Short mmCIF file of N, CA and C in Angstrom, two decimals:
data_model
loop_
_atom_site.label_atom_id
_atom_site.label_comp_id
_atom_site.label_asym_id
_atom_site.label_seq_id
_atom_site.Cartn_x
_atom_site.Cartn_y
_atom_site.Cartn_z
N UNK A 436 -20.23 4.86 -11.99
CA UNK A 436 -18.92 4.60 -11.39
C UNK A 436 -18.98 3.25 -10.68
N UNK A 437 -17.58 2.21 -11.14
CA UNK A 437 -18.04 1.11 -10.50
C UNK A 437 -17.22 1.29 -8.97
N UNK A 438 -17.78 -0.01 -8.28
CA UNK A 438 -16.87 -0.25 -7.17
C UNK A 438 -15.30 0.09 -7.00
N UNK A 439 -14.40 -0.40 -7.97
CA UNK A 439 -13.37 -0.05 -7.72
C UNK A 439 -12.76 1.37 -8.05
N UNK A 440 -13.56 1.98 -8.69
CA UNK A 440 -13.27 3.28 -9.31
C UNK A 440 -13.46 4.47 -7.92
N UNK A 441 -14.62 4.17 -6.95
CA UNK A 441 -15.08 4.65 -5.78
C UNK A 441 -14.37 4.22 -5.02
N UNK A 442 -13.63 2.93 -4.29
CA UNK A 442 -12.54 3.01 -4.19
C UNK A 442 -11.24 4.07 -4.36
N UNK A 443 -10.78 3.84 -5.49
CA UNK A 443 -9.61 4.24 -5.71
C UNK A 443 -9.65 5.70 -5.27
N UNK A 444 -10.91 6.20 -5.73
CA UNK A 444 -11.26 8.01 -5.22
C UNK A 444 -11.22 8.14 -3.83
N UNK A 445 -11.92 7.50 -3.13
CA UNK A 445 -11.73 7.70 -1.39
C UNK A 445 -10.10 7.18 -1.24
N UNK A 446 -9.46 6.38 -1.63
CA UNK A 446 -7.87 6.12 -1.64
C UNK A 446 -7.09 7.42 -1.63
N UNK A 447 -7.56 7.97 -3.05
CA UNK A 447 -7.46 8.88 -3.37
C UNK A 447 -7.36 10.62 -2.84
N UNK A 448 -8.10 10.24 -2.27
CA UNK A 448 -8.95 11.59 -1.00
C UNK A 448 -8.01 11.38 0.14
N UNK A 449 -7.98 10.51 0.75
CA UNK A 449 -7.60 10.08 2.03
C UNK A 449 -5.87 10.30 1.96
N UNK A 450 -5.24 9.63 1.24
CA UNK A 450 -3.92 9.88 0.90
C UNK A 450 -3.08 10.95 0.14
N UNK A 451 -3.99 11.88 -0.89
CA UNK A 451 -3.66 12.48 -1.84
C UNK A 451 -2.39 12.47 -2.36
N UNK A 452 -2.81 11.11 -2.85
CA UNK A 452 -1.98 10.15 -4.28
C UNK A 452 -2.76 10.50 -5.21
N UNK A 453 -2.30 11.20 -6.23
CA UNK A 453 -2.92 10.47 -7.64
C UNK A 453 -3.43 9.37 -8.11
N UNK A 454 -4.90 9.37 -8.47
CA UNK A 454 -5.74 8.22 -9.31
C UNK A 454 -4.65 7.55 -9.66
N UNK A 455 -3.26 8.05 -10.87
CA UNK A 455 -3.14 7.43 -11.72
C UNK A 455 -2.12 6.86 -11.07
N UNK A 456 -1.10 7.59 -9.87
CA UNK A 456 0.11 6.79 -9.20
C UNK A 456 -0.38 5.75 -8.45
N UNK A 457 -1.99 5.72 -7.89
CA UNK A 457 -2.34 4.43 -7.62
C UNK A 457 -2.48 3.45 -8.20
N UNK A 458 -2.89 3.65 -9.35
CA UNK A 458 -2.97 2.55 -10.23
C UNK A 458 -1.38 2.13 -10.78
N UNK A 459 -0.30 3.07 -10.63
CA UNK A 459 0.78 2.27 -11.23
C UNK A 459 1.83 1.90 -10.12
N UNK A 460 1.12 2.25 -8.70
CA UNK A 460 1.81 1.48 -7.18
C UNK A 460 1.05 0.21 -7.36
N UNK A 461 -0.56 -0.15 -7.63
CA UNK A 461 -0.58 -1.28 -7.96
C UNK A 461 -0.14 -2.37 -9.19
N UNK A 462 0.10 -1.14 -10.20
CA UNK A 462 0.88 -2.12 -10.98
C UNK A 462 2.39 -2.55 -10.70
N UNK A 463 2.90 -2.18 -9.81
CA UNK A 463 4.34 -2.51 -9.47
C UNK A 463 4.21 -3.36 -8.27
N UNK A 464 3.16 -3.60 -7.81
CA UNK A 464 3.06 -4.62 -6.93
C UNK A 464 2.54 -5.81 -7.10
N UNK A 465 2.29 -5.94 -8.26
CA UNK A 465 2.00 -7.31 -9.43
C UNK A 465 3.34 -7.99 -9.47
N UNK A 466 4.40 -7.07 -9.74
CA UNK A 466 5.87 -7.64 -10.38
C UNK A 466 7.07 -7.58 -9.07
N UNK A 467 6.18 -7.88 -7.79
CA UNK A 467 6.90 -7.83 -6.55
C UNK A 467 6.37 -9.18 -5.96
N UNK A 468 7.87 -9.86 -5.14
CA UNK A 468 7.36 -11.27 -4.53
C UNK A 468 6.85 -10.62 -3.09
N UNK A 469 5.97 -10.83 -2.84
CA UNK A 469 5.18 -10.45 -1.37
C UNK A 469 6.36 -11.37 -0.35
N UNK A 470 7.12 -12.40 -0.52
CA UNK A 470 7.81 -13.14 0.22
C UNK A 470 9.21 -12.56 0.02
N UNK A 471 9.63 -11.46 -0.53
CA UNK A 471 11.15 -10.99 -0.57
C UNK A 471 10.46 -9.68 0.65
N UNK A 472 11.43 -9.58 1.41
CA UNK A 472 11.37 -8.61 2.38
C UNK A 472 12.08 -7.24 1.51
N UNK A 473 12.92 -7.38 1.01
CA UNK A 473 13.90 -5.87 0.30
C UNK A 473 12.61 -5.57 -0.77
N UNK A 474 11.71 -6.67 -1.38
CA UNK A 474 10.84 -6.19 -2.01
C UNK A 474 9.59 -5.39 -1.62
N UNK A 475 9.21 -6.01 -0.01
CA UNK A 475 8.48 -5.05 0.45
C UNK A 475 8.86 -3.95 1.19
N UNK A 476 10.08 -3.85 1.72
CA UNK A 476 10.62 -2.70 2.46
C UNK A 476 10.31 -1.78 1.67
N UNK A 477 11.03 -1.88 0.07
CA UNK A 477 11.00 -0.61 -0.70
C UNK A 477 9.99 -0.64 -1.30
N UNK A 478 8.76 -1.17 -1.41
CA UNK A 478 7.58 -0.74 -1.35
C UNK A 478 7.15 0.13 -0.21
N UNK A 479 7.04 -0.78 0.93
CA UNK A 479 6.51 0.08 2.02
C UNK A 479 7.16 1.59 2.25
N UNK A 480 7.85 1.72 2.13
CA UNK A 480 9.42 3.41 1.69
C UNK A 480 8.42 3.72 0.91
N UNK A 481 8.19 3.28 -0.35
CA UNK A 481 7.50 4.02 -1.58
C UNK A 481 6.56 5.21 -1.35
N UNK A 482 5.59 4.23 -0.84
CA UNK A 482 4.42 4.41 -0.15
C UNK A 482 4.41 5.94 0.40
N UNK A 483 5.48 5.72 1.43
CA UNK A 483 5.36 6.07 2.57
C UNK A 483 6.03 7.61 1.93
N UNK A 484 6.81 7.87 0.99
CA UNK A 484 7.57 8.75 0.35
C UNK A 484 6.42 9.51 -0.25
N UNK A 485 5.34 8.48 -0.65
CA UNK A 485 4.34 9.25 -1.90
C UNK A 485 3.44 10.09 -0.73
N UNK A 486 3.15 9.92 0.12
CA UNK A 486 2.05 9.95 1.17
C UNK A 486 2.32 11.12 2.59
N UNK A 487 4.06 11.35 2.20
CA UNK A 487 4.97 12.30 3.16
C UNK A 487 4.88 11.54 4.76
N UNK A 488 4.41 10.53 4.98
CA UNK A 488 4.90 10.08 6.12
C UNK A 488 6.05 9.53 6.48
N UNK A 489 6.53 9.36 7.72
CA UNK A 489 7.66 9.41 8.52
C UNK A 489 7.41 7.37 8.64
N UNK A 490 8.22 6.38 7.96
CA UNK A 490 7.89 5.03 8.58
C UNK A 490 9.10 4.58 9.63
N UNK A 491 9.24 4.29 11.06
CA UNK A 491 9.92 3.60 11.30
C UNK A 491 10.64 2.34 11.47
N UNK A 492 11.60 1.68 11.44
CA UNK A 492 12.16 0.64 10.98
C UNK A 492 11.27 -0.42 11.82
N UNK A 493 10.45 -0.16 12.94
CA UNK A 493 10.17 -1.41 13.32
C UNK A 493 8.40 -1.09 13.13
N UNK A 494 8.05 -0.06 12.73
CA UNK A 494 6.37 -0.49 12.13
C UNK A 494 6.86 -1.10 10.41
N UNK A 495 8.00 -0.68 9.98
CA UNK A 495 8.05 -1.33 8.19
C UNK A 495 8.38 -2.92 9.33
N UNK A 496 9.05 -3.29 9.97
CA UNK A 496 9.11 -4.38 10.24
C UNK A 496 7.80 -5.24 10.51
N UNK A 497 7.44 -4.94 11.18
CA UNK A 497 5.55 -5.38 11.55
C UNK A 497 4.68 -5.02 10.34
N UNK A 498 4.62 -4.15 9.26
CA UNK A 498 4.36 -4.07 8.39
C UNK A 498 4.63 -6.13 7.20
N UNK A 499 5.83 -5.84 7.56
CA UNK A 499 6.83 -7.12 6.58
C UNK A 499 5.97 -8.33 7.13
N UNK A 500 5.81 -8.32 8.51
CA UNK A 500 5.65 -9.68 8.89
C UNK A 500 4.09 -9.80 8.88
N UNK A 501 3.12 -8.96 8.97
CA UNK A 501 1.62 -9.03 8.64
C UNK A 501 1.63 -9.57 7.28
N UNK A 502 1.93 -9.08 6.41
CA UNK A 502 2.10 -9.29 5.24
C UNK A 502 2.38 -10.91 4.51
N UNK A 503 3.90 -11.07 5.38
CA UNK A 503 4.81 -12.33 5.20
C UNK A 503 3.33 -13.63 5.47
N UNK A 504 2.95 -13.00 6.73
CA UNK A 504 2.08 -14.13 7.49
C UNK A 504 0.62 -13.77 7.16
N UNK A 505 0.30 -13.41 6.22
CA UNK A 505 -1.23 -13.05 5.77
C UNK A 505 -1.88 -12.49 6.58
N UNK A 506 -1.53 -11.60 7.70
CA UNK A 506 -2.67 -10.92 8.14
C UNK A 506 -3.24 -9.89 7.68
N UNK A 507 -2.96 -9.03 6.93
CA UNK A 507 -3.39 -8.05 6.19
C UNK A 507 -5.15 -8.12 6.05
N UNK A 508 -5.66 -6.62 6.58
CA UNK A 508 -7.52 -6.82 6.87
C UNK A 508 -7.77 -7.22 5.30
N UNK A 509 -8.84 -7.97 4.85
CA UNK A 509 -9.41 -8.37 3.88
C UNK A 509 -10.55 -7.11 3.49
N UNK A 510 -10.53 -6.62 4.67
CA UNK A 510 -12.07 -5.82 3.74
C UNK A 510 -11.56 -4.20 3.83
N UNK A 511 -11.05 -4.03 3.03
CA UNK A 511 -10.57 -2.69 2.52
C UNK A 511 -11.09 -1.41 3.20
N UNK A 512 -12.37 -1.08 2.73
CA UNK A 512 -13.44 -0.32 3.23
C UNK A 512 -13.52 -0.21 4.50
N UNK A 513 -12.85 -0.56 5.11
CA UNK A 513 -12.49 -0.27 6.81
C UNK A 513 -11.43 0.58 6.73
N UNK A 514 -9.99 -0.03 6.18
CA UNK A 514 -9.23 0.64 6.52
C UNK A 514 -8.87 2.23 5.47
N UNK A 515 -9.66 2.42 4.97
CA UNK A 515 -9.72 3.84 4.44
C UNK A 515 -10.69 4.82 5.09
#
């Protein structure tokens, strides 16, 4: 099993998303401008729909602007 496959399983575990809806939330986030906000809102909704959590309008907001402004953690394996 490579790296990303161990990945996706602890993703997997942690959220209980489907292997395969992860792989096609990341494929729909290929064909999304990270710089349209309506594009990440209804991502971040997505998400948040697949996962049964509650998002409020001002963590999707702080969500938008980490994002907008690259802060987003780089090393994955932390935040799972």
């Amino acid at each position: 099993m490579n790296d990303r496959d161990r990945f996706v399983d602890q993703v997997s575990q942690k959220t209980n998303i489907k292997k395969e809806d992860i792989f096609k939330l990341a494929q729909d986030l290929q064909t999304k401008d990270l710089n349209n906000e309506n594009d990440l809102r209804s991502f971040i909704y997505r998400i948040a729909s697949m996962t049964n959590k509650k998002v409020d309008d001002k963590t999707v907001n702080r969500l938008i602007m980490m994002i907008k402004n690259k802060q987003v953690p780089q090393d994955f394996d932390k935040m799972i």
